[in-house]
Short mmCIF file of C-alpha atoms in Angstrom, two decimals:
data_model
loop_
_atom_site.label_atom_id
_atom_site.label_comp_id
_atom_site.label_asym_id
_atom_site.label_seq_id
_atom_site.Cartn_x
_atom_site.Cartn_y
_atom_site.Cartn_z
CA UNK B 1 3.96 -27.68 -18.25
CA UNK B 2 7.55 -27.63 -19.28
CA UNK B 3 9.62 -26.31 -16.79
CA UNK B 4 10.97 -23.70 -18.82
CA UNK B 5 7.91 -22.53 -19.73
CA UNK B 6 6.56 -21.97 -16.23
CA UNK B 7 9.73 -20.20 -15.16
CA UNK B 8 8.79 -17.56 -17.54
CA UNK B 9 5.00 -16.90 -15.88
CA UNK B 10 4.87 -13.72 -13.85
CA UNK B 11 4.15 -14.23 -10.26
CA UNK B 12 1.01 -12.61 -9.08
CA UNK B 13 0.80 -11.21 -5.81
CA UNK B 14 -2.73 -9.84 -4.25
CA UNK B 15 -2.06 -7.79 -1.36
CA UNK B 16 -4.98 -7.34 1.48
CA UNK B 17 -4.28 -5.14 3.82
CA UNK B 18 -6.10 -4.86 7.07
CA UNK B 19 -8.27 -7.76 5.58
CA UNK B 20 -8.30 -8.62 9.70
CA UNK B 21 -9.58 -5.65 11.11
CA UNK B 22 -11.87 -5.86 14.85
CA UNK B 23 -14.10 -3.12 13.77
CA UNK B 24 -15.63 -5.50 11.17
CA UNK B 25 -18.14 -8.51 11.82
CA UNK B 26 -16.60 -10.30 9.39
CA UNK B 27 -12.61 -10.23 11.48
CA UNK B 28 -11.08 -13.07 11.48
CA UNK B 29 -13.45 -15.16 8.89
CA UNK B 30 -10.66 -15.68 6.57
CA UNK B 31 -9.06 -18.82 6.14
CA UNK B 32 -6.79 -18.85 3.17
CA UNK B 33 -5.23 -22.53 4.56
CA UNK B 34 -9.39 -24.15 3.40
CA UNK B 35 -8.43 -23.15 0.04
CA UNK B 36 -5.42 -24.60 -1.21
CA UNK B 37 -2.87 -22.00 -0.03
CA UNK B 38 0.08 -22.90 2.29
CA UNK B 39 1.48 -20.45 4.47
CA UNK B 40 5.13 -19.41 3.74
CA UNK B 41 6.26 -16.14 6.04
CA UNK B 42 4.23 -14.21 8.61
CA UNK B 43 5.18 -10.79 9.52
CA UNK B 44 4.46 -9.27 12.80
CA UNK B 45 4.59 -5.58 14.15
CA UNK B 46 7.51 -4.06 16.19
CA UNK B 47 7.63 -0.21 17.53
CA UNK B 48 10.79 0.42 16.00
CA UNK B 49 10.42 -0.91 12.41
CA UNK B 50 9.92 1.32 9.77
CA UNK B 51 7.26 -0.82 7.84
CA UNK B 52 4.11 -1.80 9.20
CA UNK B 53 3.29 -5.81 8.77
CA UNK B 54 1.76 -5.84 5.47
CA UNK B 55 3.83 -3.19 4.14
CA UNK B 56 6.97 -5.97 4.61
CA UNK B 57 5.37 -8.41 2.70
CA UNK B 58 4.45 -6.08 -0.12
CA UNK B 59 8.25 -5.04 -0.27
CA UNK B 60 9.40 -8.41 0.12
CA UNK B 61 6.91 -9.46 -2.50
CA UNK B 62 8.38 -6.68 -4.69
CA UNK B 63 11.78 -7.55 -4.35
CA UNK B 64 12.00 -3.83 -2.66
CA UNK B 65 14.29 -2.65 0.22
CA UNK B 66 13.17 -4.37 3.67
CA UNK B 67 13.16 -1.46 5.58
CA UNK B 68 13.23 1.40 2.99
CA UNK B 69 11.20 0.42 -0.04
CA UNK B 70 11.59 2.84 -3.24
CA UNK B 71 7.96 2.92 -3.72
CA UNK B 72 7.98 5.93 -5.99
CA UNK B 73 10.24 4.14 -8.39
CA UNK B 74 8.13 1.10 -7.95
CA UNK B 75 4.95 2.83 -8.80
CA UNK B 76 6.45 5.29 -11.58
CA UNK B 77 9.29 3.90 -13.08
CA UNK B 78 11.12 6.55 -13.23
CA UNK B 79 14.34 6.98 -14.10
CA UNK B 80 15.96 9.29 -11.35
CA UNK B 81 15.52 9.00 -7.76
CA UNK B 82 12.44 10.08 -6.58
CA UNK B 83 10.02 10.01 -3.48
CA UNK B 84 6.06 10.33 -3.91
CA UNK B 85 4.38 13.83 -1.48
CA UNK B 86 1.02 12.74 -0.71
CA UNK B 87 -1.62 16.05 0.30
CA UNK B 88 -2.67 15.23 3.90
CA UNK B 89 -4.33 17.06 7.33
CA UNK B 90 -2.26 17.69 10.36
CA UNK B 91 -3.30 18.34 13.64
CA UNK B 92 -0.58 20.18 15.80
CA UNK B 93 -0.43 20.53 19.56
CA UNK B 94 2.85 21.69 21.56
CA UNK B 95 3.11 18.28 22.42
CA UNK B 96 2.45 16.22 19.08
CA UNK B 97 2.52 16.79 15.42
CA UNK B 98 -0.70 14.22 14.26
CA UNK B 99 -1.71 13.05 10.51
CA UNK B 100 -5.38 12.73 9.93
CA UNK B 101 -6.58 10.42 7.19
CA UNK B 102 -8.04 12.03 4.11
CA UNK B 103 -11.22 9.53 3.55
CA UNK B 104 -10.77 8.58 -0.44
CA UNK B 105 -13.41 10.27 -1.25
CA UNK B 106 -12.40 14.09 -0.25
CA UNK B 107 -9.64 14.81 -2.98
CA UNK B 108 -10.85 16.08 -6.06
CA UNK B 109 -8.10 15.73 -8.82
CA UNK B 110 -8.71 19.69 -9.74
CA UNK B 111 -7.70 20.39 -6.29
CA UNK B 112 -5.02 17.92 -6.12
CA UNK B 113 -3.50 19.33 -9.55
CA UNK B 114 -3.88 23.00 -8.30
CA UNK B 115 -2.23 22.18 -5.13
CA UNK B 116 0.38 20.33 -6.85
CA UNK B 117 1.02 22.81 -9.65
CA UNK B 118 1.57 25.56 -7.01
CA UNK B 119 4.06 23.18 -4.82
CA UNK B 120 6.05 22.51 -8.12
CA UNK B 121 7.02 25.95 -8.20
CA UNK B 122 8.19 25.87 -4.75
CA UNK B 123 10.40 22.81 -5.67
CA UNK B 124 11.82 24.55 -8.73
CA UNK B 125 13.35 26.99 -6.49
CA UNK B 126 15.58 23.23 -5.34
CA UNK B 127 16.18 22.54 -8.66
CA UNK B 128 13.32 19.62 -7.84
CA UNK B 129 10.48 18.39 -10.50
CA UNK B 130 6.95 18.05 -9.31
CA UNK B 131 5.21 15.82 -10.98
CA UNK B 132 1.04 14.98 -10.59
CA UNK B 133 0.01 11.12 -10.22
CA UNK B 134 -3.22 10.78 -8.78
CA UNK B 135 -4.96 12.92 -6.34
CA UNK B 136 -3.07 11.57 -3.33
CA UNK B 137 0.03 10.96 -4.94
CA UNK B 138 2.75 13.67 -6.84
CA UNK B 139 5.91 12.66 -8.24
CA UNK B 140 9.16 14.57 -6.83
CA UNK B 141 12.48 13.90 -8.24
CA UNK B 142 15.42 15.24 -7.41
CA UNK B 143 19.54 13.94 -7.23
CA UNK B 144 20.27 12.06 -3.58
CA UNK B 145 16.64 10.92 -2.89
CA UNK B 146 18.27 7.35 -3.04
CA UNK B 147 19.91 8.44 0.25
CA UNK B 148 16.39 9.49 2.18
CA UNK B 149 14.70 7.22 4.61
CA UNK B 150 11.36 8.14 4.51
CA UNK B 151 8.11 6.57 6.00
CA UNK B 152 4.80 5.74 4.16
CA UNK B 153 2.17 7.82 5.86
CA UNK B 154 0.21 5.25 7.08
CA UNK B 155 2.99 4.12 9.27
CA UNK B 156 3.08 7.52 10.42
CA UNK B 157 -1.00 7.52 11.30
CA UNK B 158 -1.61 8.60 14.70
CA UNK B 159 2.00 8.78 15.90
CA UNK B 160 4.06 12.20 16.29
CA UNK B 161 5.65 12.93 13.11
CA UNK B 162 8.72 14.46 14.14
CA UNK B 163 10.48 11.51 14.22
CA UNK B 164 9.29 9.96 11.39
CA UNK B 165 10.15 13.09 9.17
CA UNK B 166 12.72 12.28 6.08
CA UNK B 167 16.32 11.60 7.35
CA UNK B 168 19.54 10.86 5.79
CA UNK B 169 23.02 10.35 6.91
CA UNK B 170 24.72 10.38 3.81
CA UNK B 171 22.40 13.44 2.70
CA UNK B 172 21.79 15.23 5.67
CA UNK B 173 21.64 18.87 3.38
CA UNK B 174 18.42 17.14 1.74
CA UNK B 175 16.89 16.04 4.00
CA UNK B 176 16.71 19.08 5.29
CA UNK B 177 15.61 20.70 2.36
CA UNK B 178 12.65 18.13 2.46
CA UNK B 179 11.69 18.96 6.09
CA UNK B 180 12.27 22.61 4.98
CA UNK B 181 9.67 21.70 1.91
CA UNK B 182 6.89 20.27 4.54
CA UNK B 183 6.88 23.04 6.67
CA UNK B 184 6.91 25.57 4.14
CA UNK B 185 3.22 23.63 2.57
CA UNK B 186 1.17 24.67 5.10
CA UNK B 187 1.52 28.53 4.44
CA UNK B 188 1.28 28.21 0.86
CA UNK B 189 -2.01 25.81 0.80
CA UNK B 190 -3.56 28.06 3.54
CA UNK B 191 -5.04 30.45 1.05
CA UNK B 192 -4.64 28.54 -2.13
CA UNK B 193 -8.22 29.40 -3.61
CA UNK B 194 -8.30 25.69 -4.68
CA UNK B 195 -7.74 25.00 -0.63
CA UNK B 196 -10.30 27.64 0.45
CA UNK B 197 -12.96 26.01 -1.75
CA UNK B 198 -12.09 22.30 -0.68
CA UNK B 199 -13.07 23.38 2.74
CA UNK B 200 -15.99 25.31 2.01
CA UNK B 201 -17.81 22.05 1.14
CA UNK B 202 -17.34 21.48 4.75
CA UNK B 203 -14.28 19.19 4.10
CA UNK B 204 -10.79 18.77 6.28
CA UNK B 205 -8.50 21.36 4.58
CA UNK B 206 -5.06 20.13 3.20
CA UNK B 207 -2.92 21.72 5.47
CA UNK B 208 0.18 19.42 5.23
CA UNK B 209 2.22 17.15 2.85
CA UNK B 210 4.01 14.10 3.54
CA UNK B 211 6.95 12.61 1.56
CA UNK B 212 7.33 8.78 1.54
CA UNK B 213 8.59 6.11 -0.63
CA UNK B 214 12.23 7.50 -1.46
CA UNK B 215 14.41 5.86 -3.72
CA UNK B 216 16.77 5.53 -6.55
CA UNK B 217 15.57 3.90 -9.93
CA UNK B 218 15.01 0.30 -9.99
CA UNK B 219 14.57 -2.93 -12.35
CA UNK B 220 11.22 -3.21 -14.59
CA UNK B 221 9.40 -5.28 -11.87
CA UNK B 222 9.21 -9.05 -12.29
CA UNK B 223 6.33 -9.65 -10.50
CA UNK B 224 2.25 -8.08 -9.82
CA UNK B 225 1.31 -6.92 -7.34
CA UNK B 226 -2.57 -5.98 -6.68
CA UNK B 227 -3.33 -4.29 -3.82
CA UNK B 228 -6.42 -3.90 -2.65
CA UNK B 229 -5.77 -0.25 -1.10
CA UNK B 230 -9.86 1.04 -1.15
CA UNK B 231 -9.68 -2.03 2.03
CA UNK B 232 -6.97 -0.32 3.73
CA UNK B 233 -8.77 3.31 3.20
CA UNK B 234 -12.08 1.97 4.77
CA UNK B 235 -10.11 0.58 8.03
CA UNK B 236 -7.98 3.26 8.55
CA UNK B 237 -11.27 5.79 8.46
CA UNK B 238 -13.30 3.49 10.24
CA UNK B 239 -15.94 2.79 7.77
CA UNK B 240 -17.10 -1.13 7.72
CA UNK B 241 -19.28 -0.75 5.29
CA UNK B 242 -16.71 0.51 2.56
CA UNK B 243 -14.73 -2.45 4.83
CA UNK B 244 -17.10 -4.88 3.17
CA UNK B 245 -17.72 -2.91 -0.45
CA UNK B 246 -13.71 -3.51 -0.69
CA UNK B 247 -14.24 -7.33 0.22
CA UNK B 248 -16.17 -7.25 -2.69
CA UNK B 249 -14.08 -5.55 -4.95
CA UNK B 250 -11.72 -8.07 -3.91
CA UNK B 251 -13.75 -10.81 -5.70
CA UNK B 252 -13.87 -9.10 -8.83
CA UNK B 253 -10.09 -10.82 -9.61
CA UNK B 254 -11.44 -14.53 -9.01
CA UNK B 255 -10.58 -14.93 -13.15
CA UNK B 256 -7.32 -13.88 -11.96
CA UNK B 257 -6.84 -16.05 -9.82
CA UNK B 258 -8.37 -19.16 -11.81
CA UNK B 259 -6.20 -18.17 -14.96
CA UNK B 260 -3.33 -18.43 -12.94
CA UNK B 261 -4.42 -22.05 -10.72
CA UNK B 262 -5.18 -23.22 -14.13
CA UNK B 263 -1.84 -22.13 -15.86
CA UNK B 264 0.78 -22.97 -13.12
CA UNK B 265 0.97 -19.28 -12.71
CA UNK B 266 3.16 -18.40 -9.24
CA UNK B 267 0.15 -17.07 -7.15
CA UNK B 268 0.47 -15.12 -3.88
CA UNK B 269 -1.95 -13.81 -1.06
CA UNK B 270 -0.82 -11.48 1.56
CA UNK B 271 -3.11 -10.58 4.34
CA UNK B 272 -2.80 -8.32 6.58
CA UNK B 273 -4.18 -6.89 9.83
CA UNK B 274 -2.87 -4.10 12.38
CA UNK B 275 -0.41 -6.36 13.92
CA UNK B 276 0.65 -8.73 11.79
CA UNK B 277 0.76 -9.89 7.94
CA UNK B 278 0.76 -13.84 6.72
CA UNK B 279 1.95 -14.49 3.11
CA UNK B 280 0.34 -17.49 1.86
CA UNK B 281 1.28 -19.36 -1.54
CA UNK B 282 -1.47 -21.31 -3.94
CA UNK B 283 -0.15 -24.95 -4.16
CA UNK B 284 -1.70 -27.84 -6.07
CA UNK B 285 -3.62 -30.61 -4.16
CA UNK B 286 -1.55 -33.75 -3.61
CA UNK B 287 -2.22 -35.99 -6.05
CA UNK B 288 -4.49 -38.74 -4.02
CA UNK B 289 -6.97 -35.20 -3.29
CA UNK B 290 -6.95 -34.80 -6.90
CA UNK B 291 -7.82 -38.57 -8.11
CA UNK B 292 -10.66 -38.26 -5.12
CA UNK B 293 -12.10 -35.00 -6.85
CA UNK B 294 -12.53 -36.71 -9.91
CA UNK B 295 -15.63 -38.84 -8.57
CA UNK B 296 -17.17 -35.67 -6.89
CA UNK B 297 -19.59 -33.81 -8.49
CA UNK B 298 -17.78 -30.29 -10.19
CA UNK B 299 -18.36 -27.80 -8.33
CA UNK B 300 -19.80 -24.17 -9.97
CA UNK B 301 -16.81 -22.13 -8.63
CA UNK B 302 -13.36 -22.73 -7.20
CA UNK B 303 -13.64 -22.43 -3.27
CA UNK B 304 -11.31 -19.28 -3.74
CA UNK B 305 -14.37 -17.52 -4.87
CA UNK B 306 -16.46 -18.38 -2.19
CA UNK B 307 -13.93 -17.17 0.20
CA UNK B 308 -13.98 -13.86 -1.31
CA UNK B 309 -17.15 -13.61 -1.95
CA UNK B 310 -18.67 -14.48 1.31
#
C-alpha cells in the first residue's frame, strides 16, 4: 500500500479495561504478545496520579491531556468548555465522603432525564447549560471549565472525595461554584418524585453527582477509540459473570479488527487491570513467518478471534 495512502487510515484503538481482574477465573489468560501484537508502553498505578492506568493510555491514545483529559469535549464535541456530571450514590460518614457504583443496569433514562432536567434549572441560576447524554452522563457547559481539574469517578471509587472534588487555580470562583453545585444535588434529588420512585423498586437512590472530564474544546479526533466500558462496569460491581458476557461482547469487533490487519489499518489494544495498563500495537509477521504460513493449512479464523473468544 502506497505510503500515502496508509497515512490517511484512521488508527483504531480498542480499549479493555480491567480485562485483568482477580475476581475472574479467566485473570491473567490474556496474551496479546501470541497474536501478533508487540508491546509499546505500559502504564502502572501511583497514589498521587490523577488517572488510573488504563485511563492514561486511553488519553494518550486520544491525544488528550496526560493528567487532565477533556473527556466531555472528547465525547461531545462541543464547542465551549464543558465537563460531563454523572448521577451517582454517596455514602457519608464524619470521617469519609464514599462513591458507590451505580450497577449499569439501575438508571432508567426517564429518571436520568427528570433528574437532569431539574439540575439544569439549578445551573441556569450560573448562567450554566445542562445538557442530557445518556443516563449516566449530562452535558454542562459553562466559560472557565478549561481551567478545572476534575477526576473521572472511577478514580474517585472507594476513596474520600474531598480531595478529589473539582479544583482550579486559575478559576478558583468556579470551582467553587461546582463544589457549591454537588452539594446543593443531594437536597434537590431527595424528594424528586422521579428519585422517590427509583428507590421504591428497592434500588440505591441518587443522592449525589459527580463532575469529571473538564475541558476546553478540542480537534475533531484523529483516531477510534472503542472502549469496552460494560467490562469495566462488571469489575467495578463485582459481577464475573457480566465480567465474561463483556469478554464476549468484546469479540463481536473481530471484523474490525481483520478489516484493519488486512488493510494496513494502525491497530491498537490497551488492556488494563487495577494496577497497571499495557498498550500493545498489531504488527505484521516478519516476512520468513509469512513465506512459512503459506505451506500451512488456512486456518478458519485469525488467532485474534480465538483470543477473544475463548
Amino acid at each position: 500500500m502506497p505510503p500515502s495512502v496508509h497515512a490517511q487510515l484512521k488508527t483504531l484503538h480498542h480499549l479493555l479495561p480491567h480485562a485483568h481482574w482477580q475476581a475472574a477465573p479467566q485473570a491473567g489468560a490474556w496474551a496479546p504478545w501470541r497474536h501478533g501484537f508487540k508491546l509499546v508502553q505500559r502504564w502502572r498505578w501511583q497514589p498521587e496520579h490523577p488517572l488510573l492506568p488504563h485511563e492514561q493510555a486511553h488519553a494518550h491514545a486520544a491525544g488528550l491531556h496526560p493528567q487532565w483529559p477533556q473527556w466531555a469535549a472528547w465525547h461531545s464535541q462541543s464547542a465551549h468548555p464543558c465537563a460531563l456530571v454523572s448521577p451517582c450514590h454517596w455514602q457519608v460518614n464524619p470521617h469519609r465522603v464514599q462513591m458507590t457504583p451505580l450497577p449499569a443496569s439501575q438508571l432508567g433514562e426517564a429518571t436520568s432525564r427528570a433528574l437532569c432536567h431539574a439540575l439544569a434549572a439549578l445551573c441556569a441560576q450560573d448562567g450554566w447549560q445542562l445538557q442530557w447524554l445518556d443516563p449516566y452522563h449530562w452535558l454542562l457547559q459553562a466559560d472557565g471549565l478549561q481551567h478545572v481539574h476534575t477526576i473521572s469517578p472511577e478514580r474517585a471509587l472507594h476513596d474520600d472525595l474531598r480531595p478529589w472534588m473539582p479544583q482550579s487555580d486559575a478559576q478558583p470562583t468556579l470551582a467553587a461554584a461546582l463544589r457549591r453545585l454537588m452539594n446543593e444535588a443531594p437536597m434537590l434529588f431527595y424528594e424528586h418524585p422521579a428519585n422517590l420512585a427509583h428507590t421504591a423498586q428497592g434500588k440505591l437512590p441518587v443522592n449525589a453527582i459527580w463532575i469529571h472530564g473538564s475541558g476546553g474544546p478540542i480537534a475533531a479526533p484523529q483516531v477510534e477509540v472503542l472502549v469496552a466500558q460494560d467490562m469495566a462496569w462488571a469489575a467495578l460491581s463485582g459481577q464475573p459473570h457480566d465480567w465474561a458476557q463483556a469478554w464476549q461482547h468484546a469479540a463481536q469487533h473481530w471484523p474490525r479488527w481483520q478489516a484493519c490487519i488486512q488493510s494496513g489499518q494502525p491497530l491498537w489494544l490497551h488492556v488494563g487491570g487495577a494496577q497497571h495498563a499495557n498498550s500493545w500495537q498489531w504488527a505484521p509477521p516478519p516476512r520468513w513467518r509469512q513465506r512459512i504460513a503459506r505451506w500451512l493449512p488456512t486456518p478458519s479464523a485469525h488467532p485474534v478471534q480465538h483470543w477473544l473468544q475463548a
